[in-house]
Coordinates of C-alpha atoms and ligand atoms in Angstrom, one line a residue:
M1 CA -45.8 66.1 113.8
T2 CA -42.9 67.7 112.2
R3 CA -41.5 68.8 115.6
N4 CA -42.1 65.3 117.2
I5 CA -39.7 63.9 114.5
L6 CA -37.7 66.6 114.7
A7 CA -37.3 66.1 118.4
T8 CA -37.0 62.2 118.2
V9 CA -34.1 62.5 115.5
A10 CA -32.4 65.0 118.0
L11 CA -32.6 62.2 120.6
V12 CA -31.5 59.7 118.7
I13 CA -28.2 61.9 117.4
L14 CA -27.9 62.9 121.1
G15 CA -28.3 59.5 122.4
A16 CA -25.5 58.5 119.6
C17 CA -23.1 61.0 120.6
I18 CA -23.4 60.0 124.4
A19 CA -22.4 56.2 123.5
R20 CA -19.8 57.2 121.4
A21 CA -18.4 59.6 123.8
G22 CA -18.4 56.8 126.6
Q23 CA -17.3 54.0 124.5
I24 CA -14.9 51.9 126.4
T25 CA -12.2 49.6 124.8
V26 CA -9.7 47.6 126.4
I27 CA -6.6 46.5 124.5
H28 CA -4.3 43.6 125.4
A29 CA -0.7 44.5 124.4
G30 CA 1.9 41.7 124.1
V31 CA 4.6 44.4 123.5
L32 CA 4.1 48.2 123.9
I33 CA 6.2 50.8 122.4
D34 CA 4.6 53.8 123.8
G35 CA 6.5 56.6 121.7
T36 CA 8.6 58.2 124.3
S37 CA 10.2 55.3 126.5
D38 CA 13.5 53.6 125.7
T39 CA 12.6 50.2 126.0
P40 CA 9.2 48.4 125.4
R41 CA 7.0 47.1 127.9
R42 CA 5.3 43.5 128.0
N43 CA 1.9 42.5 128.8
Q44 CA 0.2 45.8 128.9
V45 CA -3.6 47.0 129.1
I46 CA -4.6 50.2 127.4
I47 CA -8.1 51.2 128.2
T48 CA -9.7 53.7 126.0
K49 CA -12.8 55.8 126.4
G50 CA -14.3 58.0 123.9
Q51 CA -11.4 59.5 121.6
R52 CA -9.0 59.3 124.5
I53 CA -6.7 56.8 126.1
E54 CA -7.6 56.5 129.9
S55 CA -5.2 54.5 131.5
V56 CA -2.0 52.3 130.5
S57 CA -1.2 49.6 133.2
D58 CA 0.5 46.4 133.6
E59 CA -1.7 43.1 132.7
A60 CA -1.6 41.9 136.4
S61 CA -2.9 45.1 138.2
A62 CA -5.4 46.3 135.3
K63 CA -9.2 46.7 136.3
I64 CA -11.3 45.7 133.3
P65 CA -14.5 47.4 133.2
E66 CA -17.8 45.4 132.6
G67 CA -19.4 45.6 129.2
A68 CA -16.2 47.0 127.4
N69 CA -15.0 45.9 123.8
I70 CA -11.9 43.7 124.0
V71 CA -9.1 44.0 121.5
D72 CA -6.8 41.0 121.8
L73 CA -3.3 42.3 120.5
S74 CA -1.3 39.9 123.1
H75 CA 0.7 38.6 120.2
S76 CA 1.2 42.0 118.6
T77 CA 3.5 45.2 119.1
V78 CA 1.5 48.0 120.0
L79 CA 2.5 51.5 119.1
P80 CA 1.1 55.1 118.8
G81 CA -0.5 55.8 115.5
L82 CA 2.2 56.9 113.2
I83 CA 2.8 60.3 111.8
D84 CA 3.7 61.4 108.4
T85 CA 5.1 65.5 108.7
H86 CA 5.5 65.5 104.8
T87 CA 2.9 64.4 102.4
H88 CA 0.8 65.7 99.3
I89 CA -2.5 64.2 99.4
F90 CA -3.5 66.1 96.2
L91 CA -0.7 64.7 94.1
Q92 CA -0.6 61.2 92.5
G93 CA 3.1 60.5 91.9
E94 CA 5.2 62.3 88.9
V95 CA 5.4 59.2 86.6
P96 CA 6.2 60.5 83.0
A97 CA 4.4 58.0 81.4
E98 CA 1.3 58.9 83.3
G99 CA 1.9 62.7 82.2
G100 CA 4.0 63.4 85.3
Y101 CA 3.2 66.8 87.2
D102 CA 2.1 68.6 84.5
I103 CA -1.0 66.6 83.7
Q104 CA -2.7 66.6 87.1
L105 CA -2.8 70.3 87.1
L106 CA -3.8 70.7 83.7
K107 CA -5.9 68.0 82.8
Y108 CA -7.5 66.9 85.8
P109 CA -10.7 68.7 87.0
L110 CA -10.7 69.4 90.7
A111 CA -13.2 67.1 91.8
Y112 CA -11.4 64.4 90.3
R113 CA -8.3 65.4 92.3
A114 CA -10.4 65.4 95.6
A115 CA -11.7 62.0 94.8
R116 CA -8.1 60.7 94.3
A117 CA -7.2 62.7 97.5
T118 CA -9.9 60.8 99.4
V119 CA -8.4 57.5 98.3
S120 CA -4.8 58.8 99.5
V121 CA -5.8 59.6 103.0
K122 CA -7.9 56.2 103.4
R123 CA -4.4 54.5 102.1
A124 CA -2.5 56.4 104.7
L125 CA -4.9 55.4 107.6
D126 CA -4.6 51.9 106.6
Q127 CA -0.9 51.8 106.9
G128 CA -1.4 53.1 110.6
F129 CA -0.8 56.8 109.8
T130 CA -3.1 58.6 111.9
T131 CA -1.8 62.0 111.5
L132 CA -0.4 63.8 108.5
R133 CA 1.2 67.2 107.9
D134 CA 0.1 67.7 104.4
L135 CA 2.5 70.0 102.7
E136 CA 0.7 71.6 99.8
T137 CA -2.1 71.0 97.4
E138 CA 0.2 71.6 94.1
G139 CA -2.3 73.6 92.2
A140 CA -5.5 71.9 93.9
G141 CA -6.2 75.3 95.8
Y142 CA -7.6 75.0 99.2
G143 CA -8.8 71.4 98.7
D144 CA -7.0 70.1 101.5
I145 CA -9.0 72.2 104.1
G146 CA -12.1 70.3 102.4
I147 CA -10.8 66.8 102.8
K148 CA -9.5 67.6 106.3
Q149 CA -13.2 69.0 107.0
A150 CA -14.6 65.5 105.8
V151 CA -12.5 63.8 107.7
D152 CA -12.9 65.7 111.1
E153 CA -16.9 65.2 110.5
G154 CA -16.7 61.6 109.8
I155 CA -17.9 61.7 106.3
I156 CA -14.8 59.9 105.0
P157 CA -12.1 57.7 106.8
G158 CA -8.7 59.2 107.1
P159 CA -5.9 60.7 109.5
R160 CA -6.3 63.8 111.2
L161 CA -4.8 66.5 109.0
F162 CA -2.5 69.6 109.3
V163 CA -2.5 71.5 106.1
V164 CA -0.9 74.4 104.4
T165 CA -2.9 74.6 101.5
R166 CA -1.4 76.5 98.3
A167 CA 2.4 77.2 99.4
I168 CA 4.5 80.3 98.4
S169 CA 7.3 80.6 96.0
T170 CA 8.5 83.3 93.6
T171 CA 8.3 83.9 89.9
G172 CA 10.4 81.4 88.4
G173 CA 10.4 79.4 91.6
Y174 CA 7.7 76.6 90.7
P175 CA 6.2 74.5 88.2
L176 CA 4.3 74.6 85.7
E177 CA 7.3 75.8 83.4
G178 CA 8.5 75.3 80.0
Y179 CA 5.6 76.3 78.1
A180 CA 5.4 79.4 75.4
P181 CA 5.6 82.8 77.4
E182 CA 2.5 83.7 75.8
I183 CA 0.2 81.2 77.3
D184 CA -0.8 81.4 81.1
V185 CA -0.3 78.2 82.9
P186 CA -1.4 77.5 86.3
K187 CA 1.0 77.1 89.0
G188 CA 1.5 74.6 91.7
A189 CA 2.3 77.3 94.4
Q190 CA 1.1 80.7 95.3
L191 CA 4.0 83.0 93.7
I192 CA 4.9 86.2 95.1
D193 CA 7.5 88.9 94.3
G194 CA 8.9 91.5 97.1
P195 CA 7.6 91.2 101.0
V196 CA 4.3 92.9 100.8
E197 CA 3.0 90.3 98.4
A198 CA 4.7 87.3 100.6
R199 CA 3.0 88.8 103.6
K200 CA -0.3 88.9 101.7
A201 CA -0.2 85.5 100.6
A202 CA 0.5 84.1 104.2
R203 CA -2.2 86.2 105.1
Q204 CA -4.7 84.8 102.6
Q205 CA -3.9 81.3 103.1
L206 CA -3.9 81.7 107.1
E207 CA -7.5 83.3 106.4
H208 CA -8.7 80.3 104.7
G209 CA -8.1 77.8 107.4
A210 CA -3.9 76.8 106.9
D211 CA -2.4 75.1 110.0
W212 CA 1.1 76.0 108.8
I213 CA 2.5 77.9 105.9
K214 CA 4.7 76.2 103.2
V215 CA 7.7 78.0 101.4
Y216 CA 10.0 76.9 98.7
M217 CA 13.3 78.6 99.5
T218 CA 15.1 76.5 96.5
H219 CA 14.0 75.3 93.3
R220 CA 15.8 73.7 90.4
S221 CA 19.2 72.0 91.3
W222 CA 22.2 70.9 89.3
I223 CA 26.1 70.0 89.4
G224 CA 28.2 72.9 90.0
K225 CA 31.6 73.6 88.6
H226 CA 33.2 71.9 91.3
G227 CA 31.2 68.9 91.2
E228 CA 29.1 70.3 94.1
L229 CA 25.1 70.2 94.4
V230 CA 23.9 73.7 93.6
S231 CA 20.2 74.8 94.3
Q232 CA 18.7 78.0 92.9
P233 CA 17.4 80.5 95.8
T234 CA 13.8 81.7 95.4
L235 CA 12.7 84.3 98.1
T236 CA 14.9 86.6 99.6
L237 CA 15.5 86.9 103.5
E238 CA 13.1 90.0 103.4
E239 CA 10.2 88.2 101.7
L240 CA 10.8 85.2 103.9
Q241 CA 11.2 87.5 107.1
A242 CA 7.6 88.9 106.3
I243 CA 6.1 85.5 106.0
T244 CA 7.5 84.0 109.1
D245 CA 7.0 87.4 111.1
E246 CA 3.3 87.0 110.0
V247 CA 2.5 83.3 110.5
H248 CA 4.4 83.5 113.8
G249 CA 2.0 86.2 115.2
W250 CA -0.7 84.0 114.4
G251 CA 1.0 81.4 116.7
K252 CA 1.6 79.1 113.8
R253 CA 4.7 77.6 112.1
V254 CA 6.5 77.9 108.7
A255 CA 7.8 74.8 107.0
C256 CA 10.5 75.3 104.4
H257 CA 11.4 73.5 101.3
A258 CA 15.4 74.1 101.0
Y259 CA 18.1 71.8 99.4
S260 CA 21.5 73.4 100.1
G261 CA 23.3 76.6 99.6
I262 CA 22.1 80.2 99.6
G263 CA 18.6 79.3 99.8
L264 CA 19.0 76.7 102.8
H265 CA 21.0 79.5 104.6
R266 CA 18.2 82.0 104.2
A267 CA 15.8 79.5 105.1
I268 CA 17.5 78.8 108.4
E269 CA 18.3 82.5 108.8
G270 CA 14.8 83.7 108.3
G271 CA 13.3 81.8 110.8
C272 CA 11.7 78.5 109.3
D273 CA 10.5 76.0 112.0
S274 CA 11.3 73.5 109.9
I275 CA 13.6 72.5 107.0
E276 CA 11.9 70.1 104.4
H277 CA 14.7 67.8 102.6
G278 CA 17.9 69.5 103.4
L279 CA 19.7 67.5 101.0
D280 CA 23.6 69.1 101.8
L281 CA 23.3 70.3 105.0
D282 CA 26.8 72.2 105.5
D283 CA 28.6 72.5 109.0
A284 CA 27.3 76.2 109.2
A285 CA 23.7 75.3 108.6
I286 CA 24.1 72.3 111.1
A287 CA 25.1 74.6 113.6
Q288 CA 22.8 77.1 113.4
M289 CA 19.8 74.7 113.1
A290 CA 21.0 73.1 116.4
K291 CA 21.3 76.6 118.2
Q292 CA 17.6 77.7 116.9
G293 CA 16.3 74.3 117.5
T294 CA 14.9 74.0 113.4
W295 CA 13.4 71.0 112.6
Y296 CA 14.8 68.5 110.2
V297 CA 12.3 66.7 108.0
P298 CA 14.9 64.9 105.4
T299 CA 12.5 62.5 103.5
L300 CA 15.1 60.0 102.1
A301 CA 13.4 57.3 100.2
V302 CA 12.3 59.5 97.5
Y303 CA 15.4 60.5 96.6
Y304 CA 16.4 56.9 96.1
G305 CA 14.2 55.9 93.5
D306 CA 13.6 56.9 89.9
W307 CA 16.8 58.2 88.9
A308 CA 17.5 59.6 85.6
P309 CA 20.1 57.4 83.2
E310 CA 23.5 57.7 84.8
N311 CA 25.1 59.5 81.8
T312 CA 22.9 62.2 81.5
P313 CA 23.2 65.7 83.6
D314 CA 20.1 64.8 85.4
G315 CA 21.1 61.3 86.2
Q316 CA 24.5 62.6 87.8
R317 CA 22.5 65.3 89.5
D318 CA 20.0 62.4 90.9
R319 CA 23.2 60.4 92.1
K320 CA 24.9 63.4 93.9
R321 CA 21.6 64.4 95.8
A322 CA 21.4 61.0 97.2
S323 CA 25.1 60.8 98.1
V324 CA 25.4 64.4 99.7
H325 CA 21.9 63.7 101.5
E326 CA 23.1 60.6 103.3
E327 CA 26.0 62.6 104.5
S328 CA 23.6 65.0 105.8
F329 CA 21.4 62.6 107.4
K330 CA 24.5 61.2 108.9
K331 CA 25.8 64.6 110.5
A332 CA 22.7 65.4 111.7
L333 CA 22.3 62.6 113.7
K334 CA 25.5 63.5 115.2
A335 CA 24.8 67.0 115.9
H336 CA 21.4 65.7 117.8
L337 CA 19.2 67.8 115.4
K338 CA 15.5 67.3 116.0
I339 CA 14.3 65.1 113.1
A340 CA 10.7 64.6 112.1
F341 CA 9.7 61.7 110.1
G342 CA 8.4 62.6 106.6
T343 CA 8.3 60.9 103.2
D344 CA 6.8 63.5 100.4
I345 CA 4.4 60.6 99.4
G346 CA 2.7 61.9 96.6
G347 CA 5.9 63.2 95.1
I348 CA 5.9 59.4 94.7
P349 CA 2.7 57.3 93.8
W350 CA 0.3 56.4 96.8
T351 CA 0.8 52.7 96.1
E352 CA 4.2 52.5 97.7
P353 CA 4.4 51.8 101.4
I354 CA 4.9 54.9 103.3
A355 CA 6.8 53.2 105.8
Q356 CA 9.5 52.5 103.6
E357 CA 11.2 55.9 104.9
F358 CA 12.0 54.0 108.0
S359 CA 14.4 51.4 106.3
Y360 CA 16.3 54.4 104.9
M361 CA 16.7 56.2 108.6
V362 CA 17.7 52.8 110.0
K363 CA 20.2 52.1 107.3
F364 CA 21.8 55.6 107.6
G365 CA 22.7 55.1 111.3
M366 CA 19.0 56.1 113.2
T367 CA 18.4 53.4 115.7
P368 CA 14.9 51.5 115.4
M369 CA 13.5 53.1 118.5
D370 CA 14.5 56.7 117.5
A371 CA 13.2 56.2 114.1
I372 CA 9.7 55.1 115.6
R373 CA 9.9 58.3 118.0
S374 CA 10.6 60.5 114.9
A375 CA 7.2 59.2 113.6
T376 CA 5.3 59.6 117.1
S377 CA 6.1 61.6 119.9
R378 CA 9.0 63.7 118.1
A379 CA 6.6 64.4 115.1
A380 CA 3.9 65.4 117.7
E381 CA 6.3 67.9 119.1
L382 CA 6.7 69.5 115.7
L383 CA 3.4 69.8 115.4
E384 CA 3.1 71.2 119.0
Q385 CA 0.8 68.2 120.1
Q386 CA 2.8 67.0 122.9
G387 CA 1.2 64.6 125.4
Q388 CA -2.0 64.5 122.6
L389 CA -0.5 62.5 119.7
G390 CA 2.3 60.2 119.2
E391 CA 2.1 58.8 122.7
I392 CA 0.2 56.0 124.4
R393 CA -0.4 57.6 127.7
A394 CA -3.6 58.3 129.6
G395 CA -5.1 61.6 128.3
A396 CA -3.8 61.4 125.0
F397 CA -5.9 60.9 121.7
A398 CA -6.5 56.8 121.1
D399 CA -4.7 56.7 118.0
I400 CA -3.2 53.3 118.3
V401 CA -1.7 50.6 115.6
A402 CA -0.2 47.3 116.0
V403 CA 2.1 45.0 114.0
D404 CA 2.8 41.1 114.2
G405 CA 6.3 41.3 114.3
D406 CA 9.1 43.2 116.3
P407 CA 10.0 46.4 114.6
L408 CA 13.0 46.8 116.7
A409 CA 14.4 43.8 115.5
D410 CA 13.0 44.3 111.8
I411 CA 12.1 48.1 110.8
K412 CA 10.1 46.8 108.0
E413 CA 7.5 45.3 110.2
L414 CA 5.9 48.8 110.1
E415 CA 5.2 48.1 106.3
R416 CA 2.7 45.5 107.6
V417 CA 0.3 47.3 110.1
R418 CA -2.5 45.1 110.9
F419 CA -4.8 47.0 113.3
V420 CA -5.5 50.7 113.2
M421 CA -7.7 52.8 115.8
K422 CA -7.8 56.3 115.4
D423 CA -9.9 58.5 117.8
G424 CA -10.8 55.5 119.9
K425 CA -12.4 54.1 117.0
V426 CA -11.0 50.8 115.2
F427 CA -10.5 51.2 111.3
K428 CA -8.7 48.1 110.8
G429 CA -8.2 44.8 112.1
E430 CA -10.0 42.9 115.0
A431 CA -8.8 40.8 117.6
K432 CA -6.7 37.9 116.6
Ligands
ZN501 ZN1 7.3 67.8 99.3

């Protein structure tokens, strides 16, 4: 009897899998921005089968399979699912009135943080972000691996995740800070001193499933004697090289937080694959990044809100950061650096629109189409997922979103995503 029940259950599950694998959906796209082309195309038909896109063709020549699900987006602009390459699903803003950063590590149980991370990933998916590179858990250990597993198994809705686990910095190079020296407080990253500890931390994180490794190459920042932005370097070149050597040997990549100066130059020299923030990119840094093909993930928007009062050292530093950042972004555009979309959301509350970053990119001189590509095909290239993600073309994963208006005319349209498909499954919106 038990055996019969088991056999029946197995058959039902198998049947569901087959149905899922073969499910066909036909999307009528009024305008299609495919993630790679320079110009949109009108009246396109996208056919998805299971998790993948099977074909993309003109409405006139499309063969519509019988019995398919039909999604009418003929009055919408259809794009590839968006990719944010710099998020923190375990961080819930750093608003001082809510206890800032520290309370999250000191007072929130891990299960509570995981529950909120579950909400974060759902919010990202609802806003059309079907892939995230999540750049560390801020003291929540390997929690990102668990959230990723739950998403992959379909237990919770969320984007596909590329995760880094704990991140690496040095003693004196990451919060929590400012407590009595007699008290042991948790740290938001794994702290190392010396190349041996550096390599070991990378190995531990990779062993437990990190897709990327994140390194903090600068920490505090302030205004220097000549009015310039100064940032404190953290890892030595030798420490960083131990990490990049190890990680590259595993066929994986290293993302480096770096603001300016010594730490930024060590990051580029030491083989970081992406520079995060890069607030003050001097000419030598830009030249070396261009030569090495180093990615730039600027995360602009996060530096334009929440400034300290103007006549305080912190307030002046915040304003300086923003002004040099704008210049760096413009110089990076001119030098044709490889730029990927990233927001640092989590550092800002998850209630803010992720897509607000696009407005800053466009305001500082990027074309709307390039801004879209930075969050689709170019971000996929950073993740070594070319042809799989960030494109609407046959063979790619069926990660597809839509907005009502024209994002090339008003980039803010991307803050109003109304349809979301991931892996061929519709998570938001129906036909109009
Ligand atoms: Zn960050």
